Amino acid sequence: MKPTKQLRTLIDAPDICAMPGVYDALSARIAEQAGHRAAFLGGFAATGATLAEPDSSQLSLTEMADHTARICDAVSIPILADADTGFGNVTNVRRTVKQFERAGAGGILIEDQVFPKRCGHTPGKAIISVEDMVAKVKAAVDAREDGDFIILARTDAIAVEGIEAAIERANLFREAGADLLFIEAPRTLAQMRRICGEVEGKHLANMVDFGMTPELTARELQDIGFSAAIWPVSALLAVTRTLQDFMRALATEGSSKSQQDRMVTFDAFTSLVGLPDLRTREQADLDAAASLIGAHKKH
């Protein structure tokens, strides 16, 4: 099944589609092996992991699409990718959709922040006009070649204009053809219930650790009415803490031995990245070549 169809099937299913945030091919592979059926590639995690910079529109369209392609090549589960503001106006949004489709993504997120955007759980955000964002949503829907490619429309209007404006925008995004709706950073359970109750369509919840939104389980979010949920920075924050502890220990102790109980073994890692399978394929190719050459010599 194509990644786009996989993702749409998961979002349309009765059970919530819970997606961990990944930031590179290795984290995506680990997510897949842990049993996750889909994953989210966010701009916050991608920018932090590749540039060690904050989430402020620093990755270009081609950089993000290339990063997405490497991740999609490494796994068989669908990837929902962050396309920020669509990298420009409606013309840019159309190209954005095509680039991410070519990359193998199951869908993309586009949002209504002013460029350069900010992380949705930080202050100082600004949003474009509702007319401009509705036009972007329509452009994205029209540009996709695969009808199953998910268009996730996000609004940051709560922080700027309030919950009423955010609900109004989300309803308009749905009417423009968005497959999935994302009202960023509700601050209370009551707001989360209003979102699912007053906006028709399917909704995504954003579970940012230490963020502004109440942290709920996937089951709790499903009970409220959400069809999908992401934990976009959790893995990155966990790995950052692990690396900090390791680097400090190595710097002070001059050895990694005290940290080895927190590591996978060398053999386990090479298995994770597929070295045994690679060697098997290499040997099969060599055996096939030897057989072909032997048959040729007989003639």
PDB file of C-alpha atoms in Angstrom:
ATOM      1  CA  MET A   1       0.000   0.000   0.000  1.00  0.00           C
ATOM      2  CA  LYS A   2       1.297   3.470  -0.878  1.00  0.00           C
ATOM      3  CA  PRO A   3       2.371   5.691   2.045  1.00  0.00           C
ATOM      4  CA  THR A   4      -0.401   8.133   1.198  1.00  0.00           C
ATOM      5  CA  LYS A   5      -3.048   5.416   1.338  1.00  0.00           C
ATOM      6  CA  GLN A   6      -1.541   4.017   4.532  1.00  0.00           C
ATOM      7  CA  LEU A   7      -1.729   7.379   6.260  1.00  0.00           C
ATOM      8  CA  ARG A   8      -5.238   8.151   5.066  1.00  0.00           C
ATOM      9  CA  THR A   9      -6.426   4.733   6.220  1.00  0.00           C
ATOM     10  CA  LEU A  10      -4.940   5.293   9.669  1.00  0.00           C
ATOM     11  CA  ILE A  11      -6.513   8.741  10.000  1.00  0.00           C
ATOM     12  CA  ASP A  12      -9.909   7.477   8.806  1.00  0.00           C
ATOM     13  CA  ALA A  13      -9.853   4.518  11.207  1.00  0.00           C
ATOM     14  CA  PRO A  14     -11.962   4.544  14.402  1.00  0.00           C
ATOM     15  CA  ASP A  15      -8.836   4.450  16.596  1.00  0.00           C
ATOM     16  CA  ILE A  16      -6.648   7.528  16.847  1.00  0.00           C
ATOM     17  CA  CYS A  17      -3.510   7.669  14.692  1.00  0.00           C
ATOM     18  CA  ALA A  18      -0.770   8.337  17.265  1.00  0.00           C
ATOM     19  CA  MET A  19       2.497   9.472  15.677  1.00  0.00           C
ATOM     20  CA  PRO A  20       5.872   9.976  17.341  1.00  0.00           C
ATOM     21  CA  GLY A  21       8.019  12.830  16.143  1.00  0.00           C
ATOM     22  CA  VAL A  22      11.125  11.757  14.254  1.00  0.00           C
ATOM     23  CA  TYR A  23      14.007  13.910  13.124  1.00  0.00           C
ATOM     24  CA  ASP A  24      16.150  11.713  10.867  1.00  0.00           C
ATOM     25  CA  ALA A  25      16.220   8.324   9.169  1.00  0.00           C
ATOM     26  CA  LEU A  26      17.569   6.513  12.232  1.00  0.00           C
ATOM     27  CA  SER A  27      14.902   7.830  14.601  1.00  0.00           C
ATOM     28  CA  ALA A  28      12.250   6.892  12.034  1.00  0.00           C
ATOM     29  CA  ARG A  29      13.652   3.361  11.754  1.00  0.00           C
ATOM     30  CA  ILE A  30      13.578   3.018  15.542  1.00  0.00           C
ATOM     31  CA  ALA A  31       9.979   4.283  15.634  1.00  0.00           C
ATOM     32  CA  GLU A  32       8.964   1.722  13.019  1.00  0.00           C
ATOM     33  CA  GLN A  33      10.681  -1.133  14.824  1.00  0.00           C
ATOM     34  CA  ALA A  34       8.952  -0.101  18.060  1.00  0.00           C
ATOM     35  CA  GLY A  35       5.617  -0.742  16.373  1.00  0.00           C
ATOM     36  CA  HIS A  36       4.482   2.741  15.361  1.00  0.00           C
ATOM     37  CA  ARG A  37       2.386   2.728  12.198  1.00  0.00           C
ATOM     38  CA  ALA A  38       3.121   6.323  11.133  1.00  0.00           C
ATOM     39  CA  ALA A  39       5.431   9.156  12.194  1.00  0.00           C
ATOM     40  CA  PHE A  40       5.639  12.939  12.050  1.00  0.00           C
ATOM     41  CA  LEU A  41       8.624  14.943  10.839  1.00  0.00           C
ATOM     42  CA  GLY A  42       8.395  18.421  12.360  1.00  0.00           C
ATOM     43  CA  GLY A  43      10.342  21.525  11.507  1.00  0.00           C
ATOM     44  CA  PHE A  44      11.353  22.036  15.141  1.00  0.00           C
ATOM     45  CA  ALA A  45      13.030  18.627  15.357  1.00  0.00           C
ATOM     46  CA  ALA A  46      14.469  18.690  11.833  1.00  0.00           C
ATOM     47  CA  THR A  47      15.988  22.140  12.290  1.00  0.00           C
ATOM     48  CA  GLY A  48      17.347  21.346  15.721  1.00  0.00           C
ATOM     49  CA  ALA A  49      18.882  18.045  14.609  1.00  0.00           C
ATOM     50  CA  THR A  50      20.354  19.203  11.280  1.00  0.00           C
ATOM     51  CA  LEU A  51      21.349  22.807  12.041  1.00  0.00           C
ATOM     52  CA  ALA A  52      21.342  23.000  15.861  1.00  0.00           C
ATOM     53  CA  GLU A  53      19.174  26.078  15.361  1.00  0.00           C
ATOM     54  CA  PRO A  54      15.679  27.088  16.550  1.00  0.00           C
ATOM     55  CA  ASP A  55      12.458  26.514  14.634  1.00  0.00           C
ATOM     56  CA  SER A  56      12.315  29.763  12.651  1.00  0.00           C
ATOM     57  CA  SER A  57      11.952  28.845   8.968  1.00  0.00           C
ATOM     58  CA  GLN A  58      15.672  28.232   8.507  1.00  0.00           C
ATOM     59  CA  LEU A  59      15.338  25.092   6.394  1.00  0.00           C
ATOM     60  CA  SER A  60      14.418  25.720   2.762  1.00  0.00           C
ATOM     61  CA  LEU A  61      11.847  23.781   0.773  1.00  0.00           C
ATOM     62  CA  THR A  62      14.450  21.668  -0.982  1.00  0.00           C
ATOM     63  CA  GLU A  63      16.346  20.991   2.256  1.00  0.00           C
ATOM     64  CA  MET A  64      13.202  19.839   4.028  1.00  0.00           C
ATOM     65  CA  ALA A  65      11.983  17.800   1.074  1.00  0.00           C
ATOM     66  CA  ASP A  66      15.381  16.109   0.726  1.00  0.00           C
ATOM     67  CA  HIS A  67      15.424  15.377   4.453  1.00  0.00           C
ATOM     68  CA  THR A  68      11.941  13.885   4.153  1.00  0.00           C
ATOM     69  CA  ALA A  69      13.014  11.741   1.204  1.00  0.00           C
ATOM     70  CA  ARG A  70      15.904  10.214   3.170  1.00  0.00           C
ATOM     71  CA  ILE A  71      13.560   9.348   6.007  1.00  0.00           C
ATOM     72  CA  CYS A  72      10.907   7.885   3.695  1.00  0.00           C
ATOM     73  CA  ASP A  73      13.576   5.737   2.014  1.00  0.00           C
ATOM     74  CA  ALA A  74      14.533   4.255   5.385  1.00  0.00           C
ATOM     75  CA  VAL A  75      11.087   3.068   6.513  1.00  0.00           C
ATOM     76  CA  SER A  76       7.888   1.530   5.218  1.00  0.00           C
ATOM     77  CA  ILE A  77       5.555   3.478   7.518  1.00  0.00           C
ATOM     78  CA  PRO A  78       4.075   6.759   6.215  1.00  0.00           C
ATOM     79  CA  ILE A  79       5.619  10.090   7.187  1.00  0.00           C
ATOM     80  CA  LEU A  80       3.529  13.205   7.757  1.00  0.00           C
ATOM     81  CA  ALA A  81       5.926  16.075   7.041  1.00  0.00           C
ATOM     82  CA  ASP A  82       5.979  19.681   8.194  1.00  0.00           C
ATOM     83  CA  ALA A  83       5.915  22.170   5.314  1.00  0.00           C
ATOM     84  CA  ASP A  84       5.714  25.197   7.623  1.00  0.00           C
ATOM     85  CA  THR A  85       4.010  28.106   5.822  1.00  0.00           C
ATOM     86  CA  GLY A  86       4.197  26.377   2.451  1.00  0.00           C
ATOM     87  CA  PHE A  87       7.425  28.257   1.713  1.00  0.00           C
ATOM     88  CA  GLY A  88       5.680  31.259   0.212  1.00  0.00           C
ATOM     89  CA  ASN A  89       2.425  32.178  -1.518  1.00  0.00           C
ATOM     90  CA  VAL A  90      -0.015  29.955  -3.403  1.00  0.00           C
ATOM     91  CA  THR A  91       2.452  29.429  -6.249  1.00  0.00           C
ATOM     92  CA  ASN A  92       5.111  28.256  -3.805  1.00  0.00           C
ATOM     93  CA  VAL A  93       2.591  26.038  -2.032  1.00  0.00           C
ATOM     94  CA  ARG A  94       1.857  24.200  -5.282  1.00  0.00           C
ATOM     95  CA  ARG A  95       5.555  23.468  -5.762  1.00  0.00           C
ATOM     96  CA  THR A  96       5.835  22.472  -2.106  1.00  0.00           C
ATOM     97  CA  VAL A  97       3.154  19.819  -2.534  1.00  0.00           C
ATOM     98  CA  LYS A  98       4.867  18.401  -5.612  1.00  0.00           C
ATOM     99  CA  GLN A  99       8.259  18.278  -3.878  1.00  0.00           C
ATOM    100  CA  PHE A 100       6.925  16.426  -0.865  1.00  0.00           C
ATOM    101  CA  GLU A 101       4.937  14.023  -3.019  1.00  0.00           C
ATOM    102  CA  ARG A 102       8.147  13.191  -4.898  1.00  0.00           C
ATOM    103  CA  ALA A 103       9.911  12.746  -1.556  1.00  0.00           C
ATOM    104  CA  GLY A 104       7.475   9.978  -0.652  1.00  0.00           C
ATOM    105  CA  ALA A 105       5.625  11.691   2.206  1.00  0.00           C
ATOM    106  CA  GLY A 106       2.146  10.567   3.160  1.00  0.00           C
ATOM    107  CA  GLY A 107       1.068  14.180   3.560  1.00  0.00           C
ATOM    108  CA  ILE A 108       2.130  17.624   4.696  1.00  0.00           C
ATOM    109  CA  LEU A 109       1.244  20.284   7.236  1.00  0.00           C
ATOM    110  CA  ILE A 110       0.858  23.913   6.170  1.00  0.00           C
ATOM    111  CA  GLU A 111       0.166  26.717   8.627  1.00  0.00           C
ATOM    112  CA  ASP A 112      -1.075  30.290   8.714  1.00  0.00           C
ATOM    113  CA  GLN A 113       1.829  31.981  10.468  1.00  0.00           C
ATOM    114  CA  VAL A 114       3.683  34.905   8.942  1.00  0.00           C
ATOM    115  CA  PHE A 115       7.085  33.975   7.491  1.00  0.00           C
ATOM    116  CA  PRO A 116       9.466  33.424   9.199  1.00  0.00           C
ATOM    117  CA  LYS A 117       7.322  31.338  11.526  1.00  0.00           C
ATOM    118  CA  ARG A 118       7.903  30.493  15.173  1.00  0.00           C
ATOM    119  CA  CYS A 119       7.399  27.329  17.165  1.00  0.00           C
ATOM    120  CA  GLY A 120       3.706  27.105  18.002  1.00  0.00           C
ATOM    121  CA  HIS A 121       4.397  26.940  21.741  1.00  0.00           C
ATOM    122  CA  THR A 122       6.495  30.110  21.917  1.00  0.00           C
ATOM    123  CA  PRO A 123       5.326  33.740  22.179  1.00  0.00           C
ATOM    124  CA  GLY A 124       5.356  36.445  19.529  1.00  0.00           C
ATOM    125  CA  LYS A 125       3.509  34.650  16.725  1.00  0.00           C
ATOM    126  CA  ALA A 126       1.723  36.492  13.901  1.00  0.00           C
ATOM    127  CA  ILE A 127      -0.690  35.092  11.319  1.00  0.00           C
ATOM    128  CA  ILE A 128      -1.555  35.888   7.720  1.00  0.00           C
ATOM    129  CA  SER A 129      -5.056  36.868   6.628  1.00  0.00           C
ATOM    130  CA  VAL A 130      -7.678  34.155   6.535  1.00  0.00           C
ATOM    131  CA  GLU A 131      -8.132  34.827   2.795  1.00  0.00           C
ATOM    132  CA  ASP A 132      -4.465  34.138   2.108  1.00  0.00           C
ATOM    133  CA  MET A 133      -4.469  30.936   4.139  1.00  0.00           C
ATOM    134  CA  VAL A 134      -7.666  29.590   2.572  1.00  0.00           C
ATOM    135  CA  ALA A 135      -6.069  30.240  -0.821  1.00  0.00           C
ATOM    136  CA  LYS A 136      -3.001  28.259   0.285  1.00  0.00           C
ATOM    137  CA  VAL A 137      -5.152  25.332   1.383  1.00  0.00           C
ATOM    138  CA  LYS A 138      -7.018  25.308  -1.920  1.00  0.00           C
ATOM    139  CA  ALA A 139      -3.736  25.530  -3.837  1.00  0.00           C
ATOM    140  CA  ALA A 140      -2.332  22.565  -1.893  1.00  0.00           C
ATOM    141  CA  VAL A 141      -5.443  20.459  -2.488  1.00  0.00           C
ATOM    142  CA  ASP A 142      -5.468  21.278  -6.192  1.00  0.00           C
ATOM    143  CA  ALA A 143      -1.742  20.645  -6.638  1.00  0.00           C
ATOM    144  CA  ARG A 144      -1.576  17.102  -5.327  1.00  0.00           C
ATOM    145  CA  GLU A 145      -1.406  14.359  -7.935  1.00  0.00           C
ATOM    146  CA  ASP A 146      -2.314  11.617  -5.468  1.00  0.00           C
ATOM    147  CA  GLY A 147      -5.779  12.155  -4.027  1.00  0.00           C
ATOM    148  CA  ASP A 148      -4.783  10.272  -0.869  1.00  0.00           C
ATOM    149  CA  PHE A 149      -1.957  12.725  -0.101  1.00  0.00           C
ATOM    150  CA  ILE A 150      -2.994  14.318   3.201  1.00  0.00           C
ATOM    151  CA  ILE A 151      -3.275  18.103   3.470  1.00  0.00           C
ATOM    152  CA  LEU A 152      -3.152  19.100   7.132  1.00  0.00           C
ATOM    153  CA  ALA A 153      -4.116  22.742   7.690  1.00  0.00           C
ATOM    154  CA  ARG A 154      -2.926  24.396  10.886  1.00  0.00           C
ATOM    155  CA  THR A 155      -3.917  27.673  12.482  1.00  0.00           C
ATOM    156  CA  ASP A 156      -2.066  29.519  15.236  1.00  0.00           C
ATOM    157  CA  ALA A 157      -4.958  31.951  15.684  1.00  0.00           C
ATOM    158  CA  ILE A 158      -5.638  31.078  19.338  1.00  0.00           C
ATOM    159  CA  ALA A 159      -2.506  32.929  20.444  1.00  0.00           C
ATOM    160  CA  VAL A 160      -3.217  35.938  18.220  1.00  0.00           C
ATOM    161  CA  GLU A 161      -6.976  36.374  17.891  1.00  0.00           C
ATOM    162  CA  GLY A 162      -8.490  33.849  20.315  1.00  0.00           C
ATOM    163  CA  ILE A 163     -10.353  30.557  20.196  1.00  0.00           C
ATOM    164  CA  GLU A 164     -13.367  31.904  18.281  1.00  0.00           C
ATOM    165  CA  ALA A 165     -11.189  33.082  15.397  1.00  0.00           C
ATOM    166  CA  ALA A 166      -9.282  29.801  15.412  1.00  0.00           C
ATOM    167  CA  ILE A 167     -12.506  27.795  15.158  1.00  0.00           C
ATOM    168  CA  GLU A 168     -13.748  30.014  12.331  1.00  0.00           C
ATOM    169  CA  ARG A 169     -10.495  29.558  10.432  1.00  0.00           C
ATOM    170  CA  ALA A 170     -10.484  25.794  10.885  1.00  0.00           C
ATOM    171  CA  ASN A 171     -14.020  25.542   9.519  1.00  0.00           C
ATOM    172  CA  LEU A 172     -12.967  27.536   6.466  1.00  0.00           C
ATOM    173  CA  PHE A 173      -9.901  25.337   5.967  1.00  0.00           C
ATOM    174  CA  ARG A 174     -12.146  22.278   5.950  1.00  0.00           C
ATOM    175  CA  GLU A 175     -14.442  23.870   3.394  1.00  0.00           C
ATOM    176  CA  ALA A 176     -11.368  24.629   1.271  1.00  0.00           C
ATOM    177  CA  GLY A 177     -10.586  20.905   1.175  1.00  0.00           C
ATOM    178  CA  ALA A 178      -8.183  20.215   4.046  1.00  0.00           C
ATOM    179  CA  ASP A 179      -8.212  16.548   5.057  1.00  0.00           C
ATOM    180  CA  LEU A 180      -7.052  17.119   8.619  1.00  0.00           C
ATOM    181  CA  LEU A 181      -7.317  20.178  10.875  1.00  0.00           C
ATOM    182  CA  PHE A 182      -4.878  21.411  13.503  1.00  0.00           C
ATOM    183  CA  ILE A 183      -5.667  24.262  15.889  1.00  0.00           C
ATOM    184  CA  GLU A 184      -2.355  24.878  17.615  1.00  0.00           C
ATOM    185  CA  ALA A 185      -1.797  25.330  21.341  1.00  0.00           C
ATOM    186  CA  PRO A 186      -5.206  25.130  23.035  1.00  0.00           C
ATOM    187  CA  ARG A 187      -4.567  25.796  26.703  1.00  0.00           C
ATOM    188  CA  THR A 188      -7.418  23.914  28.373  1.00  0.00           C
ATOM    189  CA  LEU A 189      -9.450  20.741  28.041  1.00  0.00           C
ATOM    190  CA  ALA A 190     -12.497  22.923  27.457  1.00  0.00           C
ATOM    191  CA  GLN A 191     -10.836  24.497  24.406  1.00  0.00           C
ATOM    192  CA  MET A 192      -9.855  21.070  23.095  1.00  0.00           C
ATOM    193  CA  ARG A 193     -13.444  19.878  23.408  1.00  0.00           C
ATOM    194  CA  ARG A 194     -14.719  23.006  21.660  1.00  0.00           C
ATOM    195  CA  ILE A 195     -12.341  22.404  18.775  1.00  0.00           C
ATOM    196  CA  CYS A 196     -13.636  18.889  18.173  1.00  0.00           C
ATOM    197  CA  GLY A 197     -17.233  19.849  18.865  1.00  0.00           C
ATOM    198  CA  GLU A 198     -17.503  23.058  16.841  1.00  0.00           C
ATOM    199  CA  VAL A 199     -15.382  22.246  13.810  1.00  0.00           C
ATOM    200  CA  GLU A 200     -16.547  19.514  11.460  1.00  0.00           C
ATOM    201  CA  GLY A 201     -13.904  17.215  10.105  1.00  0.00           C
ATOM    202  CA  LYS A 202     -10.927  15.328  11.487  1.00  0.00           C
ATOM    203  CA  HIS A 203      -8.589  16.895  14.026  1.00  0.00           C
ATOM    204  CA  LEU A 204      -4.960  16.501  15.050  1.00  0.00           C
ATOM    205  CA  ALA A 205      -3.710  17.139  18.600  1.00  0.00           C
ATOM    206  CA  ASN A 206      -0.169  18.352  19.247  1.00  0.00           C
ATOM    207  CA  MET A 207       1.365  16.947  22.431  1.00  0.00           C
ATOM    208  CA  VAL A 208       4.410  19.126  23.074  1.00  0.00           C
ATOM    209  CA  ASP A 209       6.293  18.149  26.221  1.00  0.00           C
ATOM    210  CA  PHE A 210       6.446  21.122  28.622  1.00  0.00           C
ATOM    211  CA  GLY A 211       4.251  23.065  26.187  1.00  0.00           C
ATOM    212  CA  MET A 212       1.020  25.028  26.541  1.00  0.00           C
ATOM    213  CA  THR A 213      -1.509  22.270  25.809  1.00  0.00           C
ATOM    214  CA  PRO A 214      -2.675  19.765  28.456  1.00  0.00           C
ATOM    215  CA  GLU A 215      -0.728  16.531  28.014  1.00  0.00           C
ATOM    216  CA  LEU A 216      -3.113  13.629  27.451  1.00  0.00           C
ATOM    217  CA  THR A 217      -2.787  10.022  26.393  1.00  0.00           C
ATOM    218  CA  ALA A 218      -3.749   8.876  22.926  1.00  0.00           C
ATOM    219  CA  ARG A 219      -6.868   7.236  24.342  1.00  0.00           C
ATOM    220  CA  GLU A 220      -7.895  10.412  26.166  1.00  0.00           C
ATOM    221  CA  LEU A 221      -7.448  12.435  22.978  1.00  0.00           C
ATOM    222  CA  GLN A 222      -9.516   9.926  21.036  1.00  0.00           C
ATOM    223  CA  ASP A 223     -12.288  10.169  23.610  1.00  0.00           C
ATOM    224  CA  ILE A 224     -12.370  13.952  23.121  1.00  0.00           C
ATOM    225  CA  GLY A 225     -12.726  13.482  19.376  1.00  0.00           C
ATOM    226  CA  PHE A 226      -9.247  13.735  17.860  1.00  0.00           C
ATOM    227  CA  SER A 227      -8.442  11.497  14.894  1.00  0.00           C
ATOM    228  CA  ALA A 228      -4.663  11.942  15.062  1.00  0.00           C
ATOM    229  CA  ALA A 229      -2.021  13.063  17.524  1.00  0.00           C
ATOM    230  CA  ILE A 230       1.670  13.840  17.357  1.00  0.00           C
ATOM    231  CA  TRP A 231       4.436  13.957  19.938  1.00  0.00           C
ATOM    232  CA  PRO A 232       6.737  16.091  17.766  1.00  0.00           C
ATOM    233  CA  VAL A 233       9.688  16.823  20.049  1.00  0.00           C
ATOM    234  CA  SER A 234       9.615  14.022  22.637  1.00  0.00           C
ATOM    235  CA  ALA A 235      12.229  11.798  20.983  1.00  0.00           C
ATOM    236  CA  LEU A 236      14.513  14.741  20.272  1.00  0.00           C
ATOM    237  CA  LEU A 237      14.329  15.943  23.872  1.00  0.00           C
ATOM    238  CA  ALA A 238      14.982  12.418  25.179  1.00  0.00           C
ATOM    239  CA  VAL A 239      17.994  11.907  22.911  1.00  0.00           C
ATOM    240  CA  THR A 240      19.360  15.351  23.783  1.00  0.00           C
ATOM    241  CA  ARG A 241      19.311  14.500  27.492  1.00  0.00           C
ATOM    242  CA  THR A 242      20.999  11.146  26.834  1.00  0.00           C
ATOM    243  CA  LEU A 243      23.747  12.763  24.742  1.00  0.00           C
ATOM    244  CA  GLN A 244      24.337  15.481  27.323  1.00  0.00           C
ATOM    245  CA  ASP A 245      24.792  12.893  30.066  1.00  0.00           C
ATOM    246  CA  PHE A 246      27.074  10.783  27.902  1.00  0.00           C
ATOM    247  CA  MET A 247      29.261  13.648  26.724  1.00  0.00           C
ATOM    248  CA  ARG A 248      29.693  14.960  30.277  1.00  0.00           C
ATOM    249  CA  ALA A 249      30.644  11.505  31.539  1.00  0.00           C
ATOM    250  CA  LEU A 250      33.175  10.985  28.768  1.00  0.00           C
ATOM    251  CA  ALA A 251      34.677  14.442  29.351  1.00  0.00           C
ATOM    252  CA  THR A 252      35.083  13.917  33.100  1.00  0.00           C
ATOM    253  CA  GLU A 253      35.915  10.202  33.228  1.00  0.00           C
ATOM    254  CA  GLY A 254      37.926   9.766  30.044  1.00  0.00           C
ATOM    255  CA  SER A 255      36.005   6.588  29.253  1.00  0.00           C
ATOM    256  CA  SER A 256      32.577   5.488  28.041  1.00  0.00           C
ATOM    257  CA  LYS A 257      32.392   2.418  30.290  1.00  0.00           C
ATOM    258  CA  SER A 258      30.090   3.967  32.879  1.00  0.00           C
ATOM    259  CA  GLN A 259      27.543   4.711  30.145  1.00  0.00           C
ATOM    260  CA  GLN A 260      27.502   1.359  28.385  1.00  0.00           C
ATOM    261  CA  ASP A 261      24.444   0.119  30.246  1.00  0.00           C
ATOM    262  CA  ARG A 262      22.532   2.903  28.446  1.00  0.00           C
ATOM    263  CA  MET A 263      23.812   1.880  25.000  1.00  0.00           C
ATOM    264  CA  VAL A 264      22.747  -0.702  22.471  1.00  0.00           C
ATOM    265  CA  THR A 265      25.557  -3.054  21.550  1.00  0.00           C
ATOM    266  CA  PHE A 266      27.603  -2.608  18.386  1.00  0.00           C
ATOM    267  CA  ASP A 267      26.027  -5.712  16.873  1.00  0.00           C
ATOM    268  CA  ALA A 268      22.536  -4.535  17.782  1.00  0.00           C
ATOM    269  CA  PHE A 269      23.142  -1.228  16.029  1.00  0.00           C
ATOM    270  CA  THR A 270      24.512  -2.802  12.852  1.00  0.00           C
ATOM    271  CA  SER A 271      21.457  -5.066  12.826  1.00  0.00           C
ATOM    272  CA  LEU A 272      19.175  -2.039  13.261  1.00  0.00           C
ATOM    273  CA  VAL A 273      20.668  -0.319  10.212  1.00  0.00           C
ATOM    274  CA  GLY A 274      20.533  -3.513   8.150  1.00  0.00           C
ATOM    275  CA  LEU A 275      24.132  -4.680   7.860  1.00  0.00           C
ATOM    276  CA  PRO A 276      23.339  -8.446   7.995  1.00  0.00           C
ATOM    277  CA  ASP A 277      20.748  -8.071   5.224  1.00  0.00           C
ATOM    278  CA  LEU A 278      23.176  -5.977   3.168  1.00  0.00           C
ATOM    279  CA  ARG A 279      25.862  -8.668   3.424  1.00  0.00           C
ATOM    280  CA  THR A 280      23.331 -11.343   2.440  1.00  0.00           C
ATOM    281  CA  ARG A 281      22.316  -9.346  -0.645  1.00  0.00           C
ATOM    282  CA  GLU A 282      25.952  -8.745  -1.573  1.00  0.00           C
ATOM    283  CA  GLN A 283      26.729 -12.457  -1.366  1.00  0.00           C
ATOM    284  CA  ALA A 284      23.633 -13.336  -3.384  1.00  0.00           C
ATOM    285  CA  ASP A 285      24.739 -10.935  -6.134  1.00  0.00           C
ATOM    286  CA  LEU A 286      28.251 -12.418  -6.135  1.00  0.00           C
ATOM    287  CA  ASP A 287      26.863 -15.966  -6.281  1.00  0.00           C
ATOM    288  CA  ALA A 288      24.556 -15.015  -9.151  1.00  0.00           C
ATOM    289  CA  ALA A 289      27.477 -13.434 -11.015  1.00  0.00           C
ATOM    290  CA  ALA A 290      29.643 -16.524 -10.506  1.00  0.00           C
ATOM    291  CA  SER A 291      26.831 -18.758 -11.745  1.00  0.00           C
ATOM    292  CA  LEU A 292      26.326 -16.627 -14.858  1.00  0.00           C
ATOM    293  CA  ILE A 293      30.035 -16.583 -15.652  1.00  0.00           C
ATOM    294  CA  GLY A 294      30.291 -20.353 -15.101  1.00  0.00           C
ATOM    295  CA  ALA A 295      27.391 -20.999 -17.451  1.00  0.00           C
ATOM    296  CA  HIS A 296      28.954 -18.688 -20.049  1.00  0.00           C
ATOM    297  CA  LYS A 297      32.283 -20.556 -19.951  1.00  0.00           C
ATOM    298  CA  LYS A 298      30.549 -23.880 -20.585  1.00  0.00           C
ATOM    299  CA  HIS A 299      29.333 -22.525 -23.891  1.00  0.00           C
TER     300      HIS A 299
END
